[in-house]
Coordinates of C-alpha atoms in Angstrom, one line a residue:
M1 CA 27.1 157.1 188.7
L2 CA 26.5 153.5 187.8
T3 CA 23.0 152.3 187.3
A4 CA 21.9 150.6 190.5
D5 CA 18.7 148.9 189.4
I6 CA 20.3 146.5 186.9
P7 CA 20.2 143.0 188.3
P8 CA 23.4 141.0 188.5
N9 CA 24.0 138.8 185.5
Q10 CA 26.8 137.0 183.7
S11 CA 27.7 139.9 181.5
I12 CA 29.4 143.1 182.6
Y13 CA 29.4 146.4 180.7
I14 CA 32.6 148.5 180.8
K15 CA 33.0 152.1 179.8
N16 CA 35.5 154.9 180.0
L17 CA 38.0 152.8 178.0
N18 CA 40.9 154.3 176.2
E19 CA 39.6 154.9 172.6
K20 CA 43.1 155.0 171.1
I21 CA 43.6 151.2 171.7
K22 CA 43.1 149.0 168.7
K23 CA 40.1 146.8 168.8
E24 CA 41.9 143.4 168.8
E25 CA 44.5 144.6 171.4
L26 CA 41.7 145.9 173.6
K27 CA 39.8 142.5 173.4
R28 CA 42.9 140.5 174.1
S29 CA 43.8 142.7 177.1
L30 CA 40.3 142.5 178.5
Y31 CA 40.3 138.8 178.2
C32 CA 43.7 138.6 179.8
L33 CA 42.7 140.8 182.7
F34 CA 39.2 139.4 183.4
S35 CA 39.8 135.7 182.8
Q36 CA 41.4 135.4 186.3
Y37 CA 37.9 135.5 187.7
G38 CA 36.5 132.7 185.6
R39 CA 35.8 131.3 182.2
I40 CA 35.0 133.9 179.6
L41 CA 32.5 133.1 176.9
D42 CA 32.9 136.3 174.9
V43 CA 34.5 139.8 174.8
V44 CA 32.7 142.4 172.6
A45 CA 34.3 145.6 171.7
L46 CA 33.2 147.7 168.7
K47 CA 34.8 150.8 167.2
T48 CA 31.6 152.4 165.8
P49 CA 31.3 156.1 166.9
K50 CA 28.5 155.4 169.4
L51 CA 30.3 152.4 171.0
R52 CA 33.9 153.7 171.3
G53 CA 35.4 153.4 174.7
Q54 CA 33.0 150.6 175.7
A55 CA 33.1 146.8 175.9
W56 CA 31.2 143.8 177.2
V57 CA 32.7 140.8 178.9
V58 CA 30.5 137.6 179.2
F59 CA 31.3 135.1 181.9
D60 CA 30.2 131.5 182.1
E61 CA 29.1 132.0 185.7
L62 CA 27.4 134.7 187.7
T63 CA 29.8 134.5 190.6
A64 CA 32.7 135.2 188.2
A65 CA 31.0 138.3 186.8
S66 CA 30.1 139.5 190.3
N67 CA 33.7 139.1 191.5
A68 CA 35.0 141.0 188.5
F69 CA 32.4 143.7 188.9
R70 CA 33.5 144.3 192.5
Q71 CA 37.2 143.9 192.3
M72 CA 37.9 145.7 189.0
Q73 CA 35.8 148.8 189.5
N74 CA 37.9 151.9 188.7
F75 CA 40.9 149.7 187.9
P76 CA 43.4 151.8 185.8
F77 CA 43.3 150.2 182.4
Y78 CA 45.5 151.9 179.8
D79 CA 45.7 155.0 182.0
K80 CA 41.9 155.3 182.5
P81 CA 39.8 154.0 185.4
M82 CA 37.3 151.5 184.2
R83 CA 33.6 152.1 185.0
I84 CA 31.8 148.8 185.3
Q85 CA 28.2 147.8 185.7
Y86 CA 26.1 144.7 184.8
A87 CA 24.9 144.6 181.3
K88 CA 21.3 145.7 180.7
T89 CA 20.5 142.9 178.3
K90 CA 21.4 139.2 178.2
S91 CA 24.3 138.2 176.1
D92 CA 23.6 136.2 173.0
C93 CA 25.9 133.5 174.3
I94 CA 23.9 133.1 177.5
A95 CA 20.5 133.4 175.7
K96 CA 21.5 130.6 173.4
N97 CA 22.6 128.4 176.3
D98 CA 19.3 128.9 178.2
G99 CA 17.1 128.7 175.1
S100 CA 15.8 132.3 175.2
F101 CA 17.8 133.6 172.2
V102 CA 15.8 135.6 169.6
P103 CA 17.6 136.3 166.3
R104 CA 18.3 140.0 165.5
E105 CA 17.4 141.9 162.4
K106 CA 18.8 140.6 159.1
K107 CA 20.7 143.8 158.5
K108 CA 23.5 142.3 160.7
K109 CA 23.4 138.9 159.0
Q110 CA 26.7 139.2 157.2
E111 CA 28.5 140.6 160.3
E112 CA 27.0 137.9 162.5
K113 CA 28.1 135.2 160.0
A114 CA 31.7 136.3 160.2
E115 CA 31.4 136.6 164.0
R116 CA 30.1 133.0 164.2
K117 CA 33.0 131.7 162.2
R118 CA 35.5 133.5 164.4
R119 CA 33.8 132.2 167.6
A120 CA 33.7 128.6 166.2
E121 CA 37.5 128.8 165.6
E122 CA 38.0 130.2 169.1
S123 CA 35.7 127.6 170.7
Q124 CA 37.8 124.8 169.2
Q125 CA 40.9 126.3 170.9
S126 CA 39.1 126.8 174.2
A127 CA 37.5 123.4 174.4
M128 CA 40.0 122.4 177.0
P129 CA 38.9 123.3 180.7
N130 CA 39.4 126.9 181.6
G131 CA 38.1 126.8 185.1
A132 CA 36.5 129.5 187.3
G133 CA 39.0 129.7 190.1
S134 CA 39.5 133.2 191.5
H135 CA 43.1 133.4 190.5
N136 CA 43.7 130.3 188.4
N137 CA 41.7 130.4 185.2
G138 CA 42.8 127.0 184.0
G139 CA 41.5 124.8 186.8
P140 CA 44.0 122.7 188.8
K141 CA 47.5 123.9 188.1
A142 CA 49.3 121.3 186.0
P143 CA 53.0 121.7 186.0
F144 CA 54.5 123.2 182.8
H145 CA 57.7 121.6 181.8
H146 CA 60.2 123.6 179.8
G147 CA 63.8 122.9 179.0
N148 CA 65.0 125.7 181.3
V149 CA 62.8 125.2 184.4
S150 CA 63.6 121.8 185.9
A151 CA 63.6 121.7 189.7
Q152 CA 67.4 121.5 189.7
E153 CA 67.8 124.7 187.6
Q154 CA 65.4 126.8 189.6
A155 CA 67.0 130.1 190.5
A156 CA 67.1 131.2 194.2
P157 CA 64.1 133.4 195.2
N158 CA 64.6 137.1 194.3
N159 CA 62.6 140.1 193.2
I160 CA 62.6 139.4 189.5
L161 CA 60.3 136.8 187.8
F162 CA 61.0 135.0 184.5
I163 CA 57.9 134.3 182.5
Q164 CA 57.7 131.7 179.7
N165 CA 55.2 130.2 177.4
L166 CA 53.5 133.4 176.5
P167 CA 51.5 133.8 173.3
H168 CA 53.6 135.8 170.7
E169 CA 50.9 138.4 170.6
T170 CA 51.3 139.2 174.3
T171 CA 52.2 142.8 175.0
S172 CA 54.0 144.4 178.0
M173 CA 50.7 146.2 178.8
M174 CA 48.8 143.0 179.0
L175 CA 51.4 141.6 181.5
Q176 CA 51.5 144.8 183.4
L177 CA 47.7 144.7 183.9
L178 CA 48.1 141.2 185.4
F179 CA 51.1 141.7 187.6
E180 CA 50.5 145.2 188.9
Q181 CA 47.6 143.9 190.9
Y182 CA 50.1 142.5 193.4
P183 CA 52.0 144.9 195.8
G184 CA 55.5 146.0 195.0
F185 CA 55.2 145.8 191.2
R186 CA 57.9 147.8 189.4
E187 CA 58.0 147.0 185.7
V188 CA 57.7 144.5 182.9
R189 CA 60.6 143.9 180.5
M190 CA 60.1 142.1 177.2
I191 CA 62.8 141.1 174.6
E192 CA 61.6 141.8 171.0
A193 CA 64.1 139.3 169.6
K194 CA 62.7 136.6 171.8
P195 CA 58.9 136.5 171.8
G196 CA 57.1 134.3 174.4
I197 CA 59.2 135.4 177.4
A198 CA 59.3 138.3 179.8
F199 CA 60.8 139.6 183.0
V200 CA 58.7 141.1 185.8
E201 CA 60.3 143.0 188.6
Y202 CA 59.0 143.6 192.1
E203 CA 60.5 145.5 195.1
D204 CA 61.4 142.4 197.0
E205 CA 61.3 138.6 196.8
D206 CA 58.3 138.2 199.1
Q207 CA 56.2 140.3 196.7
S208 CA 57.5 138.5 193.6
S209 CA 56.7 135.2 195.4
T210 CA 53.1 136.2 196.0
A211 CA 52.6 137.2 192.3
M212 CA 54.2 133.9 191.2
Q213 CA 51.9 131.8 193.4
N214 CA 48.8 133.6 192.2
L215 CA 49.6 133.7 188.5
Q216 CA 51.4 130.4 188.0
G217 CA 49.7 128.6 185.2
F218 CA 47.5 131.6 184.3
K219 CA 46.3 131.3 180.7
I220 CA 46.5 134.5 178.6
A221 CA 45.3 132.3 175.8
P222 CA 43.6 128.9 176.2
Q223 CA 46.6 126.8 175.3
Y224 CA 49.3 128.9 176.9
P225 CA 49.6 128.4 180.7
M226 CA 52.3 130.8 182.0
A227 CA 55.4 129.2 183.4
I228 CA 56.8 131.5 186.1
T229 CA 60.2 131.0 187.9
F230 CA 62.6 133.3 189.6
A231 CA 65.1 134.9 187.2
K232 CA 68.7 133.9 187.4
K233 CA 71.0 136.6 188.6

C-alpha cells in the first residue's frame, strides 16, 4: 500500500519500474509521459542497487503533480504497473526556488557538479515556455509548419495518424505510452531509415481524431512540438 500520510507536494515518487530499462531511456520516457500534466523541472532515476526500479519526477506546480499522481496510478509502464506516491522530502529544485535548500554532504560533490552542468545545458534548451495545461505541455498550440502538412495537402480523416517533428532519440515505446492513453489504440510504427516521423494506428477515425486533438503540439523535448496529421492512404 502507498503511504497515506505524506502531504501532497510538487514531487512524486514512482516505484515498481522495469529495472531492465537503461537509465537515459527511462528518464526520457518518464519525461515524455508526465510532461502532459505540466512543466517538469527534473526527472531523477538512479541505477544503484538500492534505487533500481524507482524514480522521482519534479513538477513546477502542485496541481500538475496531483493530476499525475491520480491519473497515472498503476499505469502500465514498460509492462509493469507504476506505483506512485508523493515524495517524502522536498526536491532540491523546489528547495532552491523557495530558499530552503541545504547543501548535502561533500561526498557527492563531484556527482553534483556533473549534474549541475547537465541541468544548466537542459535549462537553456527549456527556457522557452513549457506550460502546465493538462494535455498541452507547451502552452497555447502554435501551428507547426512543415513542407508536407499544408492545409491543402491534409489527408482525409482516417484511423492512421502521421507524426512529424519528433526528436531522433524518440522510441516506439515512448510514443506508445503517449498514444495508448486514448481509446482504440492499436500500434506505433516507426521507420528506422527516417528518424523523426512515425505512424500511429487506431481502430477508427473518431478515435484517431481524439488523440490528434489532445496531443497536437505535444513536446517530447522542449524544442520539438509534435505535428500530427492524418496519414495519406
